[in-house]
Amino acid sequence: MTKKSTLSPETAGYRKTVPAGDYWMHVVKAGQVFRIVDLEGNQAADTLFYSAADPAERYSAVDTIREQRNVYLGVGTRLMSTAGNPMLEIVADTVGRHDTLGGACSTESNTVRYALEKKCMHACRDSYLLAVAEHEEFGLTKRDITHNINFFMNVPVTPEGGLTFADGVSGPGQYVEMRACMDVIVLISNCPQLNNPCNAYDPTPIEVVVWDAAA
Amino acid sequence: MATVRSDLLYQDEIDGGKHWSFTLRRGTVLRLIDREGGANVGMLFYNPANLLERYNAPDTLKCQHTFKLTAGHCLYSDMGRVFCSIVEDTAGWHDTVCGNSTKSMVAERWGRRSYQEYRNGWTQNGHDSFLVEGAKYGLGRRDLAANVNWFSKVRTERDGTLVFDPESTRAGARVDLRFDMDTLVLFHTCPHPMNPAAEYPRKPVAYELYRGDPAAADDPCRTGRPENGRGFANNHLYHLCG
């Protein structure tokens, strides 16, 4: 299911383009609306959320999957925390399906998935590790880099228990938008993966947009 | 599949709704047995020499293009290495995407049982069980990753809807895990978080430890997928450096 937003980027309080291979770390306040735009199409935005009040409480893929009884994320999905609290709710989405099974690429998982000599290619978990190192104010370390969301990725599961990485269902200008239920630290790795045909081996920028809570 | 076990080293049984932990040496085989059918074993893995290296469910699933765990699959750390491999499995489908039961979930579904009234028959939950076992090794809330739920089958409909199969394992079902590196294992026998049983399902689980052979060059877990061959190559480098 897709649903367009009524919000215009011209009224947003914050807009930023995040280049391919870069990270974005920012606090989104309760009530604010947060949009990720897939500027050129079929990019993966690998995203983690933490409670700003208590970063030990964070996005939980397994709690989200189980509580909504579905493996795919879309409009109406509440992104659940490890403490069982809704952190954000997806309120608009022009793509229709997002993945939270596949996790973020790492240099180590690249050696397994593609070839041993891929070990020094930049990967999402490198971006995450650099982000937490450069933002010591949040007190996060490698132990906090957990099972994330891949916005714009399509990872179909079969009834027989198979899992595939399908071509993206996103396209240029498509977006996903969510409202924060609590103050959250957002950590996005704009995926630098050069080995995946899903993005035609071409990582591209995303835009992040934040609107203040409706008055 | 070739026999990988010899010499029974230890056996024990743990009642439903309990938790325990141990560090298994590389080469050990852990056999889990669902005594009565319908058991669930929640499990997490860590590298005892570097607790920051831990089980990674997404890497495990995506590199083997699978949503379920069964014989032939390897269980990966976030460092691209194989903690253990499933060398035998008579259950056929184990879950690693539905997480844990929690205190509030157990109280809501099966009522709140006080320790004073029920003694050790109180109803524990998977999340708190992992916190207790993890704390023994310095692990806390920030260290709990997505876990395995042995003996629990959760499949999906075409639209992604989850379906828990209450009949997924029968009495006597077993799964054998060969540990391919030294591994800290935290586990509990609390109910799967989607178990719809009317009564708190208190299912005993037996476990046995065997001396095992390391994965041979033609081991089905190593050769089943080119990815797993590379996972074992990463283990080889790790043990060379150790």
Coordinates of C-alpha atoms in Angstrom, one line a residue:
Chain A
M1 CA 0.0 0.0 0.0
T2 CA 1.2 3.5 -0.8
K3 CA 0.1 6.8 0.6
K4 CA 1.2 10.3 -0.4
S5 CA 2.1 12.9 2.2
T6 CA 0.3 16.3 2.4
L7 CA 3.5 18.0 3.6
S8 CA 5.5 20.2 1.3
P9 CA 9.3 20.2 1.6
E10 CA 9.2 24.0 1.3
T11 CA 7.6 24.2 4.8
A12 CA 10.1 21.9 6.4
G13 CA 12.4 23.2 9.2
Y14 CA 15.3 21.1 8.1
R15 CA 16.5 19.6 4.8
K16 CA 19.8 18.0 4.0
T17 CA 21.2 15.9 1.2
V18 CA 23.2 12.9 2.3
P19 CA 25.8 11.8 -0.3
A20 CA 26.2 8.1 -1.2
G21 CA 28.5 6.4 1.3
D22 CA 28.0 9.1 4.0
Y23 CA 26.2 8.9 7.3
W24 CA 23.6 11.2 8.9
M25 CA 23.1 11.4 12.7
H26 CA 20.5 13.7 14.1
V27 CA 17.9 14.0 16.9
V28 CA 14.3 14.0 15.7
K29 CA 11.9 15.2 18.5
A30 CA 8.6 13.6 19.4
G31 CA 5.8 14.9 17.1
Q32 CA 8.2 15.9 14.4
V33 CA 7.7 14.3 10.9
F34 CA 10.8 12.8 9.3
R35 CA 11.1 12.0 5.6
I36 CA 13.7 10.1 3.7
V37 CA 13.7 10.8 -0.1
D38 CA 15.3 8.3 -2.6
L39 CA 16.6 11.1 -4.9
E40 CA 17.8 9.0 -7.8
G41 CA 16.0 5.6 -7.1
N42 CA 16.8 2.2 -5.7
Q43 CA 19.2 3.5 -3.0
A44 CA 19.2 1.8 0.4
A45 CA 19.0 4.0 3.5
D46 CA 20.2 1.7 6.3
T47 CA 18.7 3.3 9.4
L48 CA 18.9 2.9 13.2
F49 CA 16.9 4.7 15.9
Y50 CA 17.8 5.2 19.6
S51 CA 15.7 6.8 22.4
A52 CA 17.4 10.1 23.0
A53 CA 16.5 9.9 26.7
D54 CA 18.0 6.4 27.0
P55 CA 20.0 5.1 24.0
A56 CA 20.0 1.6 25.5
E57 CA 16.4 1.5 24.3
R58 CA 16.6 1.3 20.5
Y59 CA 14.9 0.2 17.4
S60 CA 14.3 -3.6 17.4
A61 CA 13.7 -5.3 14.1
V62 CA 12.4 -8.5 15.7
D63 CA 9.9 -6.7 18.0
T64 CA 8.7 -4.6 15.1
I65 CA 8.3 -7.7 12.9
R66 CA 6.5 -9.7 15.6
E67 CA 4.2 -7.0 16.9
Q68 CA 2.9 -6.1 13.5
R69 CA 2.9 -9.8 12.5
N70 CA 4.5 -9.0 9.1
V71 CA 8.1 -9.0 7.8
Y72 CA 7.6 -5.9 5.6
L73 CA 7.4 -2.3 6.7
G74 CA 4.9 0.2 5.2
V75 CA 2.3 2.8 6.0
G76 CA 0.9 2.1 9.5
T77 CA 3.9 0.2 10.7
R78 CA 5.0 1.2 14.2
L79 CA 8.7 0.9 14.6
M80 CA 9.1 -0.7 18.0
S81 CA 11.9 -0.4 20.6
T82 CA 13.7 -3.1 22.5
A83 CA 11.5 -2.1 25.5
G84 CA 8.3 -2.6 23.6
N85 CA 7.5 1.1 22.9
P86 CA 6.6 2.6 19.6
M87 CA 9.4 4.9 18.5
L88 CA 8.0 6.2 15.2
E89 CA 5.1 5.4 12.9
I90 CA 5.2 5.3 9.1
V91 CA 2.6 7.8 8.0
A92 CA 3.3 8.2 4.3
D93 CA 5.1 6.0 1.8
T94 CA 5.2 6.1 -2.0
V95 CA 7.2 2.8 -2.2
G96 CA 5.0 0.3 -0.5
R97 CA 7.5 -2.0 1.1
H98 CA 10.7 -1.7 3.1
D99 CA 13.0 -4.3 4.5
T100 CA 14.1 -4.9 8.0
L101 CA 15.4 -8.5 7.7
G102 CA 18.6 -8.0 5.6
G103 CA 20.7 -5.9 8.0
A104 CA 23.5 -3.6 7.1
C105 CA 26.5 -4.5 5.0
S106 CA 29.9 -4.7 6.6
T107 CA 33.4 -5.3 5.4
E108 CA 33.3 -8.7 7.0
S109 CA 29.9 -9.8 5.6
N110 CA 31.1 -8.6 2.2
T111 CA 33.8 -11.2 2.4
V112 CA 31.2 -13.9 2.9
R113 CA 28.6 -12.6 0.5
Y114 CA 30.8 -11.7 -2.4
A115 CA 34.5 -12.6 -2.2
L116 CA 37.3 -12.6 0.4
E117 CA 39.1 -9.9 -1.5
K118 CA 36.1 -7.5 -1.0
K119 CA 37.2 -6.9 2.6
C120 CA 38.4 -3.4 2.2
M121 CA 35.4 -2.0 0.4
H122 CA 33.5 0.7 2.3
A123 CA 30.4 -0.6 4.0
C124 CA 27.4 0.6 6.1
R125 CA 28.8 -0.7 9.4
D126 CA 32.0 1.3 8.8
S127 CA 29.8 4.4 8.4
Y128 CA 28.0 3.6 11.6
L129 CA 31.2 3.1 13.5
L130 CA 32.6 6.4 12.2
A131 CA 29.4 8.1 13.2
V132 CA 29.4 6.9 16.8
A133 CA 33.1 7.7 17.0
E134 CA 32.6 11.2 15.8
H135 CA 29.5 11.8 18.0
E136 CA 30.8 10.8 21.4
E137 CA 28.1 12.9 23.0
F138 CA 25.6 10.1 22.4
G139 CA 27.8 7.5 24.2
L140 CA 27.3 4.9 21.6
T141 CA 29.8 2.2 20.5
K142 CA 30.0 -0.9 18.4
R143 CA 27.7 -2.8 20.8
D144 CA 25.0 -0.4 19.9
I145 CA 25.1 -1.1 16.1
T146 CA 22.2 -3.5 15.8
H147 CA 19.7 -5.0 13.4
N148 CA 18.5 -2.0 11.3
I149 CA 15.9 -1.0 8.7
N150 CA 16.8 -0.9 5.0
F151 CA 14.4 1.8 3.6
F152 CA 13.7 1.3 -0.1
M153 CA 15.0 -2.3 -0.2
N154 CA 12.9 -5.2 -1.3
V155 CA 13.8 -8.5 0.2
P156 CA 10.9 -11.0 -0.4
V157 CA 10.4 -14.0 1.8
T158 CA 8.7 -17.1 0.4
P159 CA 6.3 -19.3 2.2
E160 CA 8.9 -22.1 2.0
G161 CA 11.4 -20.0 4.0
G162 CA 13.5 -18.6 1.1
L163 CA 14.8 -15.1 1.1
T164 CA 15.8 -13.1 -2.0
F165 CA 17.2 -9.7 -2.8
A166 CA 14.9 -8.5 -5.5
D167 CA 15.3 -5.4 -7.7
G168 CA 14.1 -2.3 -5.9
V169 CA 10.5 -1.2 -6.0
S170 CA 11.6 2.4 -5.4
G171 CA 12.4 5.1 -8.0
P172 CA 13.7 8.7 -8.3
G173 CA 11.9 11.0 -5.8
Q174 CA 10.1 8.2 -3.9
Y175 CA 10.0 8.7 -0.2
V176 CA 9.0 7.3 3.2
E177 CA 7.8 9.5 6.0
M178 CA 7.3 8.8 9.7
R179 CA 6.2 10.6 12.8
A180 CA 8.3 10.3 15.9
C181 CA 6.5 9.1 19.1
M182 CA 9.5 9.9 21.3
D183 CA 12.7 11.9 20.9
V184 CA 15.0 9.7 18.8
I185 CA 18.5 9.7 17.6
V186 CA 18.5 8.8 13.9
L187 CA 21.5 7.2 12.5
I188 CA 21.5 6.6 8.7
S189 CA 24.2 5.0 6.6
N190 CA 23.5 5.9 3.0
C191 CA 24.6 2.5 1.7
P192 CA 27.9 2.5 -0.2
Q193 CA 27.4 -1.1 -1.5
L194 CA 29.1 -1.5 -4.8
N195 CA 28.5 -5.3 -5.2
N196 CA 24.7 -5.3 -5.4
P197 CA 22.8 -5.3 -8.6
C198 CA 19.7 -3.9 -6.8
N199 CA 21.1 -0.4 -7.1
A200 CA 22.8 -1.1 -10.5
Y201 CA 26.1 -1.0 -8.6
D202 CA 25.7 2.8 -8.3
P203 CA 25.1 4.3 -4.8
T204 CA 23.3 7.6 -5.0
P205 CA 22.3 10.4 -2.6
I206 CA 19.2 10.7 -0.4
E207 CA 17.6 13.7 1.2
V208 CA 16.4 13.9 4.8
V209 CA 13.6 16.3 5.6
V210 CA 12.2 17.2 9.1
W211 CA 8.9 19.1 9.8
D212 CA 8.2 20.5 13.2
A213 CA 5.2 19.1 15.1
A214 CA 1.9 20.6 13.9
A215 CA 1.0 23.6 16.0
Chain B
M1 CA 25.4 -36.3 6.2
A2 CA 28.6 -37.6 7.7
T3 CA 28.7 -38.4 11.4
V4 CA 30.5 -35.6 13.2
R5 CA 30.0 -36.7 16.8
S6 CA 31.9 -39.1 19.1
D7 CA 32.1 -39.5 22.8
L8 CA 29.2 -38.2 24.8
L9 CA 30.8 -35.8 27.3
Y10 CA 27.8 -34.6 29.2
Q11 CA 24.0 -34.7 29.4
D12 CA 21.4 -32.7 31.2
E13 CA 17.8 -31.7 31.0
I14 CA 16.4 -28.2 31.8
D15 CA 12.7 -27.6 32.5
G16 CA 10.6 -25.2 30.5
G17 CA 10.8 -21.5 31.5
K18 CA 14.4 -21.6 32.7
H19 CA 17.8 -20.2 31.6
W20 CA 21.4 -21.2 31.6
S21 CA 24.7 -20.5 29.8
F22 CA 28.1 -22.0 29.1
T23 CA 31.2 -21.5 26.9
L24 CA 31.6 -24.2 24.4
R25 CA 35.0 -25.0 22.9
R26 CA 35.6 -25.2 19.2
G27 CA 34.9 -28.8 18.1
T28 CA 32.1 -29.4 20.6
V29 CA 28.7 -30.6 19.3
L30 CA 25.7 -29.4 21.3
R31 CA 22.6 -31.6 20.7
L32 CA 19.2 -30.1 21.8
I33 CA 16.3 -32.4 22.2
D34 CA 12.6 -31.3 22.4
R35 CA 11.5 -33.9 25.0
E36 CA 7.7 -33.5 24.7
G37 CA 7.2 -31.6 21.5
G38 CA 6.4 -27.9 21.2
A39 CA 9.5 -26.7 23.0
N40 CA 11.3 -23.4 22.4
V41 CA 15.0 -22.6 23.1
G42 CA 16.0 -19.0 22.8
M43 CA 19.7 -18.7 22.1
L44 CA 22.4 -16.0 21.7
F45 CA 26.1 -16.4 20.8
Y46 CA 29.2 -14.3 21.7
N47 CA 32.9 -14.6 21.2
P48 CA 34.3 -15.1 24.8
A49 CA 37.6 -13.5 23.7
N50 CA 35.8 -10.4 22.3
L51 CA 32.2 -10.0 23.6
L52 CA 31.6 -7.3 20.9
E53 CA 31.6 -10.1 18.4
R54 CA 28.1 -11.6 18.5
Y55 CA 25.5 -13.6 16.6
N56 CA 24.1 -11.6 13.7
A57 CA 20.8 -12.9 12.4
P58 CA 20.6 -10.6 9.3
D59 CA 24.0 -11.7 8.1
T60 CA 23.1 -15.3 8.8
L61 CA 19.9 -15.1 6.8
K62 CA 21.0 -13.0 3.8
C63 CA 24.3 -14.8 3.1
Q64 CA 22.5 -18.1 2.9
H65 CA 19.3 -16.7 1.2
T66 CA 17.1 -18.2 3.9
F67 CA 14.4 -17.1 6.2
K68 CA 14.5 -20.3 8.3
L69 CA 17.4 -22.2 9.9
T70 CA 17.9 -25.9 9.4
A71 CA 20.6 -28.5 8.6
G72 CA 23.4 -27.2 6.4
H73 CA 23.1 -23.7 7.7
C74 CA 25.9 -21.8 9.5
L75 CA 25.2 -19.3 12.2
Y76 CA 27.4 -16.2 11.6
S77 CA 28.9 -13.6 13.9
D78 CA 28.9 -9.9 12.8
M79 CA 32.6 -10.4 12.0
G80 CA 31.9 -12.8 9.0
R81 CA 32.8 -15.9 11.0
V82 CA 30.9 -19.1 11.8
F83 CA 30.1 -19.6 15.5
C84 CA 28.5 -23.0 14.8
S85 CA 26.9 -25.0 12.0
I86 CA 23.7 -27.1 12.0
V87 CA 25.0 -30.6 11.2
E88 CA 21.8 -32.4 11.9
D89 CA 18.2 -31.4 12.3
T90 CA 15.0 -33.4 12.6
A91 CA 12.7 -30.4 13.2
G92 CA 13.3 -28.7 9.8
W93 CA 12.6 -25.1 10.6
H94 CA 13.9 -22.8 13.4
D95 CA 13.1 -19.1 13.8
T96 CA 15.5 -16.2 14.2
V97 CA 13.3 -13.2 13.4
C98 CA 10.7 -13.1 16.1
G99 CA 12.7 -12.2 19.2
N100 CA 11.8 -12.9 22.7
S101 CA 8.9 -13.1 25.1
T102 CA 8.9 -10.2 27.7
K103 CA 7.6 -9.8 31.2
S104 CA 4.5 -7.9 30.1
M105 CA 3.7 -10.3 27.3
V106 CA 3.9 -13.3 29.6
A107 CA 1.7 -11.6 32.3
E108 CA -0.9 -10.5 29.7
R109 CA -1.1 -13.9 28.0
W110 CA -0.7 -16.3 30.9
G111 CA -1.3 -14.3 34.0
R112 CA 1.1 -13.0 36.6
R113 CA 2.4 -15.8 38.8
S114 CA 4.2 -14.6 42.0
Y115 CA 7.3 -16.4 43.1
Q116 CA 6.0 -16.6 46.7
E117 CA 3.0 -18.6 45.6
Y118 CA 4.4 -20.7 42.8
R119 CA 8.0 -21.0 43.8
N120 CA 10.1 -22.1 40.9
G121 CA 6.9 -22.7 38.9
W122 CA 6.6 -18.9 38.3
T123 CA 6.5 -17.8 34.7
Q124 CA 9.8 -16.4 33.4
N125 CA 10.3 -14.6 30.1
G126 CA 13.0 -14.8 27.4
H127 CA 14.1 -11.2 27.6
D128 CA 14.8 -11.1 31.3
S129 CA 16.4 -14.6 31.1
F130 CA 19.0 -13.2 28.6
L131 CA 19.6 -10.2 30.8
V132 CA 20.3 -12.4 33.8
E133 CA 22.6 -14.8 31.9
G134 CA 24.3 -12.0 30.0
A135 CA 25.1 -10.0 33.2
K136 CA 27.2 -12.9 34.3
Y137 CA 29.6 -12.0 31.6
G138 CA 29.3 -8.2 31.7
L139 CA 26.7 -8.0 29.0
G140 CA 23.6 -5.8 29.3
R141 CA 20.6 -4.4 27.5
R142 CA 22.8 -2.9 24.8
D143 CA 24.2 -6.3 23.9
L144 CA 21.1 -8.3 23.3
A145 CA 20.9 -9.1 19.5
A146 CA 18.2 -10.8 17.6
N147 CA 18.2 -14.4 18.9
V148 CA 17.5 -17.9 17.6
N149 CA 14.3 -19.7 18.6
W150 CA 15.1 -23.4 18.2
F151 CA 12.2 -25.7 17.5
S152 CA 9.8 -22.8 16.7
K153 CA 8.5 -22.4 13.1
V154 CA 7.2 -19.1 11.9
R155 CA 6.5 -19.0 8.2
T156 CA 5.2 -16.1 6.1
E157 CA 2.2 -15.7 3.7
R158 CA 2.9 -14.1 0.3
D159 CA 2.1 -10.7 1.7
G160 CA 4.6 -11.1 4.5
T161 CA 2.1 -12.0 7.3
L162 CA 3.7 -14.2 10.0
V163 CA 2.1 -17.5 10.9
F164 CA 3.3 -19.4 14.0
D165 CA 3.0 -23.2 13.6
P166 CA 2.2 -24.7 17.0
E167 CA 2.8 -28.2 15.7
S168 CA 6.2 -27.5 14.3
T169 CA 8.2 -30.1 16.4
R170 CA 7.3 -33.4 17.8
A171 CA 8.6 -35.2 20.9
G172 CA 12.1 -36.3 20.3
A173 CA 13.0 -33.7 17.7
R174 CA 16.6 -32.7 17.9
V175 CA 19.1 -30.4 16.4
D176 CA 22.9 -30.8 16.5
L177 CA 25.2 -27.7 16.5
R178 CA 28.9 -28.1 15.8
F179 CA 30.8 -25.2 17.3
D180 CA 33.4 -24.0 14.8
M181 CA 34.9 -21.4 17.2
D182 CA 34.9 -21.0 21.0
T183 CA 31.5 -19.6 21.8
L184 CA 29.7 -18.2 24.8
V185 CA 26.1 -19.6 24.6
L186 CA 23.2 -17.9 26.5
F187 CA 20.0 -19.8 26.3
H188 CA 16.5 -20.1 27.8
T189 CA 13.6 -22.4 27.5
C190 CA 10.9 -19.8 27.8
P191 CA 7.9 -19.8 25.3
H192 CA 8.2 -18.4 21.8
P193 CA 6.7 -14.9 21.9
M194 CA 4.0 -15.9 19.4
N195 CA 3.0 -19.1 21.1
P196 CA -0.8 -18.9 21.5
A197 CA -1.1 -21.8 24.0
A198 CA -3.8 -21.4 26.6
E199 CA -1.4 -22.4 29.4
Y200 CA 2.2 -21.2 29.8
P201 CA 4.0 -23.8 27.8
R202 CA 6.5 -25.3 30.1
K203 CA 8.4 -27.7 27.8
P204 CA 11.6 -29.5 29.0
V205 CA 14.6 -29.6 26.8
A206 CA 17.5 -32.1 27.1
Y207 CA 20.9 -31.2 25.9
E208 CA 24.0 -33.3 25.3
L209 CA 27.6 -32.4 24.6
Y210 CA 29.8 -34.5 22.3
R211 CA 33.3 -34.3 21.1
G212 CA 33.1 -33.5 17.5
D213 CA 35.2 -33.4 14.4
P214 CA 36.1 -30.1 12.8
A215 CA 34.4 -29.3 9.5
A216 CA 36.2 -31.4 6.9
A217 CA 36.9 -30.1 3.4
D218 CA 33.8 -31.8 2.1
D219 CA 31.6 -30.9 5.1
P220 CA 28.1 -30.2 3.8
C221 CA 27.8 -27.0 5.9
R222 CA 31.0 -25.8 4.3
T223 CA 30.3 -26.8 0.7
G224 CA 26.5 -26.2 0.7
R225 CA 27.0 -22.6 -0.4
P226 CA 30.1 -20.7 -1.7
E227 CA 29.3 -18.1 1.0
N228 CA 29.9 -20.7 3.7
G229 CA 33.2 -21.8 2.2
R230 CA 34.3 -18.1 2.7
G231 CA 32.9 -18.1 6.2
F232 CA 35.0 -21.0 7.1
A233 CA 38.0 -19.3 5.4
N234 CA 37.4 -16.4 7.8
N235 CA 37.4 -18.8 10.7
H236 CA 40.7 -20.4 9.5
L237 CA 42.3 -16.9 9.4
Y238 CA 41.0 -16.2 12.9
H239 CA 42.4 -19.4 14.3
L240 CA 45.7 -18.8 12.6
C241 CA 46.0 -15.5 14.2
G242 CA 44.8 -16.7 17.6

